[in-house]
């Protein structure tokens, strides 16, 4: 089974423009993400997917495989689908380009032993919400699933609602998602679903249309995405503690 990891990278971030190229200990952020993903042995090939020639140029300088994509894509899944047109694989992993400390255990857990190719198929990493604040925070996407870890629903509001009992561990989505080619093609060719539009959750499109989405659980999987200068400084300090000066 061929597994391809794809790191979408946009230059035009609203809060931190050019963040894939922000310097961290002498290297651009995208280099750190790529190096970390490279440690996952189950991934056969890794590419950065970007619509910006500046990111493309830096990737080429650092010998990071890069694919230049359209600037018209609304979501990362659309960008992955374009890449899948030129790079064949049995399974495509969407990996956030703004997480220099991306959890490699979670990446490995997102790769199933077998991926059917005759139906649409996707996977999604989830973790436990650690406290009530995380449960209530609408930026944390809560999830519910059946006994076989098949996705039932995803929401920005706490689900399930604790009407008769509070004896429940809440779970939330982590931004590591995998697709086969059929699932990506479906996403490209379908309209946004009803609940996807209401909740503002791209992945809900699959559930809106009854497509199978499998959850994999990784305990205490906290991700730190770099969205602000404050986040960037925090990541710099954490990486300096790990590696010192490079």
Tab-separated table of C-alpha atoms in Angstrom:
chain	number	residue	atom	x	y	z
A	1	UNK	CA	0.000	0.000	0.000
A	2	UNK	CA	1.435	3.362	-1.031
A	3	UNK	CA	0.941	6.201	1.456
A	4	UNK	CA	1.607	9.817	0.506
A	5	UNK	CA	1.768	12.619	3.060
A	6	UNK	CA	0.753	16.062	1.820
A	7	UNK	CA	1.481	19.263	3.726
A	8	UNK	CA	-0.732	22.118	2.488
A	9	UNK	CA	1.039	25.466	2.919
A	10	UNK	CA	-0.494	28.892	2.256
A	11	UNK	CA	1.372	32.190	2.339
A	12	UNK	CA	-1.714	34.376	2.775
A	13	UNK	CA	-2.529	33.679	6.421
A	14	UNK	CA	-4.757	36.412	7.875
A	15	UNK	CA	-3.144	36.549	11.313
A	16	UNK	CA	0.433	35.609	10.392
A	17	UNK	CA	1.206	36.201	6.695
A	18	UNK	CA	3.976	34.042	5.269
A	19	UNK	CA	4.001	31.754	8.287
A	20	UNK	CA	5.313	28.617	6.469
A	21	UNK	CA	8.522	30.600	5.874
A	22	UNK	CA	8.868	32.073	9.365
A	23	UNK	CA	12.319	31.453	10.796
A	24	UNK	CA	12.715	28.932	13.599
A	25	UNK	CA	16.332	28.445	14.710
A	26	UNK	CA	17.658	29.241	11.255
A	27	UNK	CA	15.205	27.137	9.240
A	28	UNK	CA	11.748	27.931	7.833
A	29	UNK	CA	8.767	26.486	9.654
A	30	UNK	CA	7.823	24.250	6.721
A	31	UNK	CA	11.251	22.564	6.976
A	32	UNK	CA	10.566	21.617	10.583
A	33	UNK	CA	7.188	20.132	9.681
A	34	UNK	CA	8.693	18.182	6.789
A	35	UNK	CA	11.567	16.825	8.895
A	36	UNK	CA	9.174	15.664	11.581
A	37	UNK	CA	6.860	13.926	9.115
A	38	UNK	CA	9.882	12.205	7.545
A	39	UNK	CA	10.346	10.205	10.761
A	40	UNK	CA	7.060	8.332	10.167
A	41	UNK	CA	8.233	5.164	8.446
A	42	UNK	CA	4.812	4.170	7.111
A	43	UNK	CA	4.745	7.179	4.759
A	44	UNK	CA	6.296	6.463	1.370
A	45	UNK	CA	6.417	9.982	-0.087
A	46	UNK	CA	5.932	13.480	1.330
A	47	UNK	CA	5.068	16.649	-0.589
A	48	UNK	CA	4.352	20.249	0.273
A	49	UNK	CA	1.327	21.533	-1.660
A	50	UNK	CA	1.313	25.310	-2.089
A	51	UNK	CA	-0.160	27.975	-4.332
A	52	UNK	CA	2.702	30.396	-3.684
A	53	UNK	CA	5.945	30.569	-5.668
A	54	UNK	CA	7.851	31.910	-2.639
A	55	UNK	CA	7.068	28.767	-0.655
A	56	UNK	CA	7.845	26.647	-3.708
A	57	UNK	CA	11.262	28.325	-4.065
A	58	UNK	CA	12.209	27.764	-0.427
A	59	UNK	CA	11.104	24.123	-0.564
A	60	UNK	CA	13.267	23.571	-3.624
A	61	UNK	CA	16.229	25.205	-1.879
A	62	UNK	CA	15.812	22.782	1.028
A	63	UNK	CA	15.200	19.828	-1.319
A	64	UNK	CA	11.663	19.355	-0.058
A	65	UNK	CA	9.380	17.835	-2.726
A	66	UNK	CA	6.784	20.465	-3.617
A	67	UNK	CA	3.738	20.697	-5.872
A	68	UNK	CA	2.461	24.084	-7.053
A	69	UNK	CA	-1.339	24.079	-6.973
A	70	UNK	CA	-4.170	26.400	-7.912
A	71	UNK	CA	-4.841	29.465	-5.764
A	72	UNK	CA	-8.600	28.943	-6.116
A	73	UNK	CA	-8.951	26.096	-3.595
A	74	UNK	CA	-11.321	26.794	-0.712
A	75	UNK	CA	-10.054	24.001	1.549
A	76	UNK	CA	-7.007	21.824	2.132
A	77	UNK	CA	-8.963	18.801	0.863
A	78	UNK	CA	-9.433	20.531	-2.496
A	79	UNK	CA	-5.674	21.098	-2.648
A	80	UNK	CA	-5.009	17.448	-1.819
A	81	UNK	CA	-7.361	16.341	-4.562
A	82	UNK	CA	-5.422	18.351	-7.123
A	83	UNK	CA	-2.183	16.734	-5.971
A	84	UNK	CA	-3.801	13.293	-6.230
A	85	UNK	CA	-4.349	13.914	-9.945
A	86	UNK	CA	-0.595	13.849	-10.575
A	87	UNK	CA	0.717	11.713	-7.703
A	88	UNK	CA	-0.858	8.282	-7.355
A	89	UNK	CA	-1.286	6.573	-3.987
A	90	UNK	CA	-3.601	4.238	-2.113
A	91	UNK	CA	-3.894	6.682	0.770
A	92	UNK	CA	-3.295	10.421	1.174
A	93	UNK	CA	-2.594	12.064	4.529
A	94	UNK	CA	-3.406	15.720	5.118
A	95	UNK	CA	-0.807	17.152	7.518
A	96	UNK	CA	-0.920	20.689	8.865
A	97	UNK	CA	1.880	22.919	7.594
A	98	UNK	CA	1.753	25.191	10.651
A	99	UNK	CA	2.591	22.543	13.270
A	100	UNK	CA	6.391	22.237	13.637
A	101	UNK	CA	5.765	19.945	16.633
A	102	UNK	CA	3.190	17.785	14.865
A	103	UNK	CA	2.517	14.543	16.740
A	104	UNK	CA	4.201	11.730	14.816
A	105	UNK	CA	2.431	9.034	16.858
A	106	UNK	CA	-0.878	10.458	15.679
A	107	UNK	CA	0.308	10.522	12.065
A	108	UNK	CA	1.252	6.843	12.241
A	109	UNK	CA	-2.072	5.982	13.911
A	110	UNK	CA	-3.970	7.661	11.072
A	111	UNK	CA	-2.642	5.111	8.573
A	112	UNK	CA	-4.837	1.981	8.521
A	113	UNK	CA	-3.531	-1.490	7.731
A	114	UNK	CA	-5.901	-1.717	4.791
A	115	UNK	CA	-7.573	0.951	2.664
A	116	UNK	CA	-10.427	-0.121	0.371
A	117	UNK	CA	-10.172	1.352	-3.110
A	118	UNK	CA	-13.650	0.512	-4.425
A	119	UNK	CA	-15.516	2.891	-2.058
A	120	UNK	CA	-14.943	6.345	-0.596
A	121	UNK	CA	-12.926	5.995	2.610
A	122	UNK	CA	-11.407	8.374	5.148
A	123	UNK	CA	-9.819	8.415	8.594
A	124	UNK	CA	-9.530	11.077	11.253
A	125	UNK	CA	-7.467	11.271	14.439
A	126	UNK	CA	-9.297	12.133	17.663
A	127	UNK	CA	-8.146	12.653	21.227
A	128	UNK	CA	-9.655	13.216	24.652
A	129	UNK	CA	-10.782	16.652	25.761
A	130	UNK	CA	-8.871	17.308	28.969
A	131	UNK	CA	-11.144	19.766	30.750
A	132	UNK	CA	-14.518	21.553	30.523
A	133	UNK	CA	-12.910	24.587	28.872
A	134	UNK	CA	-11.779	22.437	25.933
A	135	UNK	CA	-15.247	20.919	25.666
A	136	UNK	CA	-16.934	24.320	25.574
A	137	UNK	CA	-14.440	25.970	23.199
A	138	UNK	CA	-16.045	26.110	19.708
A	139	UNK	CA	-12.604	25.973	18.086
A	140	UNK	CA	-12.326	22.411	19.414
A	141	UNK	CA	-14.451	20.154	17.227
A	142	UNK	CA	-16.161	17.538	19.367
A	143	UNK	CA	-16.933	14.096	17.941
A	144	UNK	CA	-19.182	11.115	18.621
A	145	UNK	CA	-18.730	7.636	17.194
A	146	UNK	CA	-20.150	4.125	17.356
A	147	UNK	CA	-18.650	1.007	18.947
A	148	UNK	CA	-16.544	0.383	15.823
A	149	UNK	CA	-15.090	3.933	15.860
A	150	UNK	CA	-17.155	4.995	12.857
A	151	UNK	CA	-17.920	8.718	12.897
A	152	UNK	CA	-21.498	9.652	13.758
A	153	UNK	CA	-21.217	13.433	14.046
A	154	UNK	CA	-18.824	16.326	14.638
A	155	UNK	CA	-19.773	19.638	16.224
A	156	UNK	CA	-18.431	22.840	17.735
A	157	UNK	CA	-20.924	22.442	20.556
A	158	UNK	CA	-20.524	19.797	23.297
A	159	UNK	CA	-21.898	16.461	22.079
A	160	UNK	CA	-23.524	14.453	23.480
A	161	UNK	CA	-25.465	16.805	25.733
A	162	UNK	CA	-25.239	15.595	29.387
A	163	UNK	CA	-28.987	15.614	30.070
A	164	UNK	CA	-29.236	12.471	32.221
A	165	UNK	CA	-25.614	11.809	33.084
A	166	UNK	CA	-22.273	13.581	33.236
A	167	UNK	CA	-20.400	10.276	33.246
A	168	UNK	CA	-18.827	10.708	29.818
A	169	UNK	CA	-15.400	11.424	28.380
A	170	UNK	CA	-15.556	13.977	25.579
A	171	UNK	CA	-13.458	13.623	22.449
A	172	UNK	CA	-12.221	16.157	19.949
A	173	UNK	CA	-10.893	16.180	16.410
A	174	UNK	CA	-7.154	16.481	15.687
A	175	UNK	CA	-6.206	17.942	12.303
A	176	UNK	CA	-4.710	14.775	10.793
A	177	UNK	CA	-7.009	13.343	8.129
A	178	UNK	CA	-6.540	10.575	5.579
A	179	UNK	CA	-8.374	9.834	2.344
A	180	UNK	CA	-8.316	7.415	-0.528
A	181	UNK	CA	-8.568	8.821	-4.051
A	182	UNK	CA	-12.295	8.157	-4.321
A	183	UNK	CA	-12.963	10.196	-1.178
A	184	UNK	CA	-10.942	13.141	-2.478
A	185	UNK	CA	-12.690	12.994	-5.852
A	186	UNK	CA	-16.057	12.922	-4.098
A	187	UNK	CA	-15.109	16.007	-2.092
A	188	UNK	CA	-14.079	17.915	-5.187
A	189	UNK	CA	-17.241	17.037	-7.113
A	190	UNK	CA	-19.794	17.576	-4.321
A	191	UNK	CA	-21.477	20.682	-2.974
A	192	UNK	CA	-21.053	21.713	0.685
A	193	UNK	CA	-23.431	19.735	2.893
A	194	UNK	CA	-26.142	21.101	5.150
A	195	UNK	CA	-24.392	20.506	8.480
A	196	UNK	CA	-20.978	21.356	7.023
A	197	UNK	CA	-22.365	24.792	6.167
A	198	UNK	CA	-24.043	25.307	9.548
A	199	UNK	CA	-21.096	24.174	11.683
A	200	UNK	CA	-18.300	25.423	9.426
A	201	UNK	CA	-16.560	22.038	9.540
A	202	UNK	CA	-15.239	20.851	6.164
A	203	UNK	CA	-15.018	17.195	7.182
A	204	UNK	CA	-18.746	17.106	7.946
A	205	UNK	CA	-19.382	16.949	4.206
A	206	UNK	CA	-18.573	13.243	4.274
A	207	UNK	CA	-21.117	12.575	7.010
A	208	UNK	CA	-23.676	14.826	5.314
A	209	UNK	CA	-23.516	12.517	2.303
A	210	UNK	CA	-23.220	9.244	4.238
A	211	UNK	CA	-19.581	8.535	3.398
A	212	UNK	CA	-17.585	6.301	5.791
A	213	UNK	CA	-15.205	8.125	8.112
A	214	UNK	CA	-13.213	6.120	10.638
A	215	UNK	CA	-11.838	7.606	13.843
A	216	UNK	CA	-8.548	6.551	15.442
A	217	UNK	CA	-7.895	7.524	19.050
A	218	UNK	CA	-4.589	8.895	20.335
A	219	UNK	CA	-4.670	9.808	24.049
A	220	UNK	CA	-3.600	13.280	25.178
A	221	UNK	CA	-2.712	14.354	21.645
A	222	UNK	CA	-2.311	18.104	21.880
A	223	UNK	CA	-1.390	20.007	18.733
A	224	UNK	CA	0.177	23.457	18.718
A	225	UNK	CA	-0.533	25.297	15.516
A	226	UNK	CA	1.310	28.540	14.856
A	227	UNK	CA	-1.313	31.219	14.222
A	228	UNK	CA	0.223	34.273	15.906
A	229	UNK	CA	3.628	35.756	16.729
A	230	UNK	CA	3.089	34.579	20.301
A	231	UNK	CA	2.620	30.989	19.079
A	232	UNK	CA	5.756	31.334	16.973
A	233	UNK	CA	7.853	32.469	19.935
A	234	UNK	CA	6.525	29.590	22.027
A	235	UNK	CA	7.462	27.037	19.362
A	236	UNK	CA	10.922	28.582	18.980
A	237	UNK	CA	11.560	28.177	22.695
A	238	UNK	CA	10.263	24.597	22.738
A	239	UNK	CA	12.405	23.548	19.785
A	240	UNK	CA	15.458	25.316	21.188
A	241	UNK	CA	15.022	23.335	24.411
A	242	UNK	CA	14.892	20.120	22.371
A	243	UNK	CA	17.652	20.758	19.856
A	244	UNK	CA	19.629	23.789	20.982
A	245	UNK	CA	21.098	25.938	18.215
A	246	UNK	CA	21.158	24.323	14.755
